[in-house]
Amino acid sequence: MLDALPEIGDVREADGGESAVRQLGETAFDAVFLDISMPGLDGMAVARVVGRLSTPPAIVFVTASEQHAVDAFGIGAIDYLLKPVRPERLAEAVSRAAAPRRPGAAAPRPSQVDELAVVQVENGRHTAFVHRDDIQYVEAHGDYVRLHTGEGSHLIRMPLSYLEEVWAPAGFVRAHRGYLVAIGWVRDLWVSSSAGLLARTPAGDVPVSRRHARALKERLLAAVRDEEST
């Protein structure tokens, strides 16, 4: 699949973690595509070695598991592809890997990479593109999450903990064990006799647990103060 992309030059393979590290030490690469589970050193260990190189290549994880996504971005990966890999997602990852190497472009720090600003939702032959700014709250459904917007909802396979991590800078906070809410969409908090404390958004009410109530209220107050000061 990489060979088929016009912007790709030489592609080399390694049969395990030690082989990958050896090749990376001998030759300068623009990007490395790593699985998590590999013989010997696993993908996370190889990525940590890559990060210590004087000119490290871009890291893209290609794996069947979502559980390491937060750790992967934490060590500087620019993308995380789930198997089976779709050609359009691979092309997007290659574009990200190439971006810092384009003439005149500065390499972005991992913290500057805006993860999932637009979410791609596959539904049969239909593909929807949901902007994060339109998402008012997120609801966990087992291995999936449901993204609630003013126009409806979208179900995608992704852990809630991962979205909590990568969307925190965009104002999403945990309101309940199974819910994230976008601070900017919360209109008020109210107490229901049957459901307890709820955060009201145009897309619906979000339950707020006692564990997360204080932090949510503090974030809402901070948001109001920020608005008043601007």
Tab-separated table of C-alpha atoms in Angstrom:
chain	number	residue	atom	x	y	z
A	1	MET	CA	0.000	0.000	0.000
A	2	LEU	CA	2.873	2.381	0.736
A	3	ASP	CA	4.613	1.529	-2.536
A	4	ALA	CA	1.453	2.537	-4.396
A	5	LEU	CA	1.586	6.120	-3.073
A	6	PRO	CA	3.419	8.544	-5.388
A	7	GLU	CA	5.109	10.483	-2.570
A	8	ILE	CA	6.726	7.349	-1.149
A	9	GLY	CA	10.281	6.449	-2.147
A	10	ASP	CA	12.080	3.400	-0.789
A	11	VAL	CA	10.130	1.093	1.548
A	12	ARG	CA	11.971	-1.361	3.793
A	13	GLU	CA	10.618	-4.008	6.141
A	14	ALA	CA	11.768	-5.451	9.455
A	15	ASP	CA	10.735	-8.830	10.833
A	16	GLY	CA	10.804	-7.734	14.476
A	17	GLY	CA	11.642	-4.998	16.948
A	18	GLU	CA	15.395	-5.650	17.104
A	19	SER	CA	15.642	-5.691	13.314
A	20	ALA	CA	13.739	-2.409	13.127
A	21	VAL	CA	16.062	-0.733	15.646
A	22	ARG	CA	19.132	-2.008	13.785
A	23	GLN	CA	17.904	-0.610	10.451
A	24	LEU	CA	16.933	2.697	12.050
A	25	GLY	CA	20.428	3.004	13.497
A	26	GLU	CA	22.079	2.365	10.147
A	27	THR	CA	19.911	4.445	7.805
A	28	ALA	CA	17.988	7.727	8.059
A	29	PHE	CA	14.262	7.239	7.447
A	30	ASP	CA	11.515	9.825	6.990
A	31	ALA	CA	8.836	7.703	8.684
A	32	VAL	CA	8.425	4.399	10.491
A	33	PHE	CA	5.160	2.429	10.531
A	34	LEU	CA	5.045	0.233	13.633
A	35	ASP	CA	2.795	-2.508	14.878
A	36	ILE	CA	2.329	-2.781	18.649
A	37	SER	CA	2.801	-6.559	18.883
A	38	MET	CA	6.082	-7.672	17.316
A	39	PRO	CA	8.637	-10.403	18.071
A	40	GLY	CA	11.215	-9.250	20.625
A	41	LEU	CA	10.891	-5.517	21.247
A	42	ASP	CA	7.302	-4.372	20.839
A	43	GLY	CA	6.273	-1.294	18.889
A	44	MET	CA	6.131	0.995	21.924
A	45	ALA	CA	9.711	0.072	22.875
A	46	VAL	CA	10.919	0.673	19.317
A	47	ALA	CA	9.160	4.051	19.279
A	48	ARG	CA	10.983	5.102	22.447
A	49	VAL	CA	14.302	4.195	20.819
A	50	VAL	CA	13.296	6.165	17.713
A	51	GLY	CA	12.608	9.217	19.868
A	52	ARG	CA	16.224	9.245	21.039
A	53	LEU	CA	17.696	9.421	17.534
A	54	SER	CA	19.368	12.690	16.557
A	55	THR	CA	16.970	13.066	13.611
A	56	PRO	CA	13.978	10.883	14.496
A	57	PRO	CA	11.555	9.791	11.775
A	58	ALA	CA	7.826	10.378	12.059
A	59	ILE	CA	6.103	7.520	13.920
A	60	VAL	CA	2.823	5.976	12.762
A	61	PHE	CA	1.355	3.000	14.598
A	62	VAL	CA	-0.498	0.412	12.514
A	63	THR	CA	-2.242	-2.080	14.772
A	64	ALA	CA	-5.422	-4.016	15.433
A	65	SER	CA	-5.836	-2.662	18.969
A	66	GLU	CA	-7.094	0.729	20.180
A	67	GLN	CA	-5.971	0.304	23.779
A	68	HIS	CA	-2.517	1.839	23.301
A	69	ALA	CA	-3.660	4.945	21.414
A	70	VAL	CA	-3.217	7.381	24.309
A	71	ASP	CA	0.280	6.048	25.081
A	72	ALA	CA	1.194	6.207	21.389
A	73	PHE	CA	0.379	9.895	21.072
A	74	GLY	CA	2.049	10.494	24.416
A	75	ILE	CA	5.413	9.412	22.983
A	76	GLY	CA	5.038	11.547	19.882
A	77	ALA	CA	3.293	9.376	17.267
A	78	ILE	CA	1.708	11.488	14.520
A	79	ASP	CA	-1.025	8.974	13.708
A	80	TYR	CA	-2.579	5.690	14.841
A	81	LEU	CA	-4.073	3.466	12.138
A	82	LEU	CA	-6.360	0.556	12.920
A	83	LYS	CA	-6.301	-2.624	10.847
A	84	PRO	CA	-7.606	-3.263	8.286
A	85	VAL	CA	-6.002	-0.060	7.023
A	86	ARG	CA	-8.068	1.930	4.531
A	87	PRO	CA	-6.109	3.495	1.651
A	88	GLU	CA	-7.470	6.988	2.379
A	89	ARG	CA	-6.378	6.808	6.051
A	90	LEU	CA	-2.919	5.602	5.048
A	91	ALA	CA	-2.632	8.478	2.584
A	92	GLU	CA	-3.644	10.897	5.361
A	93	ALA	CA	-0.964	9.463	7.673
A	94	VAL	CA	1.680	9.768	4.955
A	95	SER	CA	0.659	13.392	4.397
A	96	ARG	CA	1.106	14.094	8.109
A	97	ALA	CA	4.492	12.406	8.091
A	98	ALA	CA	5.610	14.450	5.090
A	99	ALA	CA	4.344	17.807	6.382
A	100	PRO	CA	7.343	18.691	8.607
A	101	ARG	CA	9.722	17.873	5.735
A	102	ARG	CA	8.140	20.167	3.170
A	103	PRO	CA	10.321	23.183	2.323
A	104	GLY	CA	9.792	26.037	4.769
A	105	ALA	CA	7.716	23.996	7.202
A	106	ALA	CA	8.675	23.672	10.843
A	107	ALA	CA	8.258	20.310	12.537
A	108	PRO	CA	5.255	20.496	14.866
A	109	ARG	CA	5.623	19.456	18.459
A	110	PRO	CA	3.415	16.500	19.463
A	111	SER	CA	1.358	18.838	21.660
A	112	GLN	CA	0.607	21.006	18.635
A	113	VAL	CA	-0.946	18.192	16.613
A	114	ASP	CA	-4.698	18.731	16.714
A	115	GLU	CA	-6.023	15.194	16.969
A	116	LEU	CA	-9.432	14.383	15.535
A	117	ALA	CA	-10.548	17.954	14.877
A	118	VAL	CA	-12.737	16.268	12.264
A	119	VAL	CA	-14.054	12.754	12.876
A	120	GLN	CA	-14.658	10.480	9.907
A	121	VAL	CA	-17.720	8.267	10.419
A	122	GLU	CA	-18.219	5.270	8.129
A	123	ASN	CA	-21.774	3.998	7.660
A	124	GLY	CA	-21.955	1.449	4.865
A	125	ARG	CA	-21.233	3.307	1.643
A	126	HIS	CA	-21.779	6.676	3.304
A	127	THR	CA	-18.973	8.642	4.959
A	128	ALA	CA	-19.806	11.560	7.252
A	129	PHE	CA	-17.302	14.142	8.478
A	130	VAL	CA	-18.208	15.462	11.926
A	131	HIS	CA	-16.452	18.579	13.196
A	132	ARG	CA	-15.394	18.361	16.812
A	133	ASP	CA	-16.689	21.875	17.474
A	134	ASP	CA	-20.210	20.641	16.609
A	135	ILE	CA	-20.071	17.778	19.136
A	136	GLN	CA	-21.834	18.731	22.359
A	137	TYR	CA	-21.296	15.565	24.350
A	138	VAL	CA	-19.969	12.035	23.964
A	139	GLU	CA	-21.597	8.907	25.356
A	140	ALA	CA	-19.820	5.570	25.877
A	141	HIS	CA	-21.346	2.425	24.356
A	142	GLY	CA	-19.016	-0.443	25.237
A	143	ASP	CA	-16.149	-0.369	22.738
A	144	TYR	CA	-17.904	2.459	20.877
A	145	VAL	CA	-18.818	6.065	21.582
A	146	ARG	CA	-21.796	8.062	20.373
A	147	LEU	CA	-21.073	11.640	19.327
A	148	HIS	CA	-24.046	13.923	19.940
A	149	THR	CA	-24.489	17.073	17.862
A	150	GLY	CA	-27.394	19.434	17.323
A	151	GLU	CA	-28.234	17.538	14.122
A	152	GLY	CA	-28.183	14.013	15.521
A	153	SER	CA	-25.655	11.421	16.695
A	154	HIS	CA	-22.918	9.230	15.232
A	155	LEU	CA	-21.586	5.922	16.540
A	156	ILE	CA	-17.866	5.200	16.088
A	157	ARG	CA	-15.520	2.536	17.431
A	158	MET	CA	-13.213	4.396	19.795
A	159	PRO	CA	-12.538	4.308	23.559
A	160	LEU	CA	-13.989	7.159	25.611
A	161	SER	CA	-10.721	7.419	27.557
A	162	TYR	CA	-8.856	8.171	24.315
A	163	LEU	CA	-11.202	11.033	23.396
A	164	GLU	CA	-10.954	12.379	26.941
A	165	GLU	CA	-7.178	12.539	26.534
A	166	VAL	CA	-6.907	14.076	23.066
A	167	TRP	CA	-9.924	16.408	23.319
A	168	ALA	CA	-9.156	17.851	26.758
A	169	PRO	CA	-7.412	20.912	25.219
A	170	ALA	CA	-10.578	21.544	23.168
A	171	GLY	CA	-12.719	21.823	26.315
A	172	PHE	CA	-14.129	18.311	26.686
A	173	VAL	CA	-14.320	17.130	30.293
A	174	ARG	CA	-15.550	14.016	32.033
A	175	ALA	CA	-18.999	14.536	33.507
A	176	HIS	CA	-19.734	10.916	34.332
A	177	ARG	CA	-18.044	7.540	33.978
A	178	GLY	CA	-19.735	7.142	30.592
A	179	TYR	CA	-19.919	10.753	29.374
A	180	LEU	CA	-17.770	13.635	28.176
A	181	VAL	CA	-19.284	17.060	27.716
A	182	ALA	CA	-18.028	20.088	25.774
A	183	ILE	CA	-17.814	22.995	28.222
A	184	GLY	CA	-18.739	25.519	25.543
A	185	TRP	CA	-22.077	23.795	24.902
A	186	VAL	CA	-23.241	23.568	28.534
A	187	ARG	CA	-26.097	26.006	29.109
A	188	ASP	CA	-26.677	25.290	32.792
A	189	LEU	CA	-26.747	22.618	35.490
A	190	TRP	CA	-29.980	21.415	37.030
A	191	VAL	CA	-31.133	18.735	39.445
A	192	SER	CA	-33.684	16.143	38.389
A	193	SER	CA	-35.614	14.194	41.027
A	194	SER	CA	-35.001	10.971	39.104
A	195	ALA	CA	-31.585	11.435	37.450
A	196	GLY	CA	-29.763	13.752	39.851
A	197	LEU	CA	-27.446	16.490	38.589
A	198	LEU	CA	-27.569	17.102	34.837
A	199	ALA	CA	-25.646	19.347	32.449
A	200	ARG	CA	-28.037	20.859	29.921
A	201	THR	CA	-26.876	21.112	26.286
A	202	PRO	CA	-28.964	21.822	23.176
A	203	ALA	CA	-28.407	18.205	22.111
A	204	GLY	CA	-29.657	16.773	25.412
A	205	ASP	CA	-29.019	16.448	29.125
A	206	VAL	CA	-25.792	14.858	30.336
A	207	PRO	CA	-25.648	13.074	33.711
A	208	VAL	CA	-23.057	14.452	36.128
A	209	SER	CA	-21.729	12.116	38.812
A	210	ARG	CA	-20.762	13.294	42.293
A	211	ARG	CA	-17.167	12.345	41.542
A	212	HIS	CA	-16.938	14.751	38.609
A	213	ALA	CA	-19.381	17.484	39.680
A	214	ARG	CA	-16.880	19.749	41.409
A	215	ALA	CA	-14.330	19.707	38.590
A	216	LEU	CA	-17.065	20.335	36.021
A	217	LYS	CA	-18.427	23.315	37.965
A	218	GLU	CA	-14.929	24.778	38.269
A	219	ARG	CA	-14.364	24.453	34.524
A	220	LEU	CA	-17.715	26.108	33.801
A	221	LEU	CA	-16.908	29.012	36.135
A	222	ALA	CA	-13.479	29.420	34.526
A	223	ALA	CA	-15.089	29.501	31.083
A	224	VAL	CA	-17.510	32.224	32.177
A	225	ARG	CA	-14.673	34.312	33.633
A	226	ASP	CA	-12.693	33.935	30.397
A	227	GLU	CA	-15.675	35.167	28.383
A	228	GLU	CA	-16.152	38.179	30.671
A	229	SER	CA	-12.484	39.153	30.423
A	230	THR	CA	-12.415	39.138	26.608
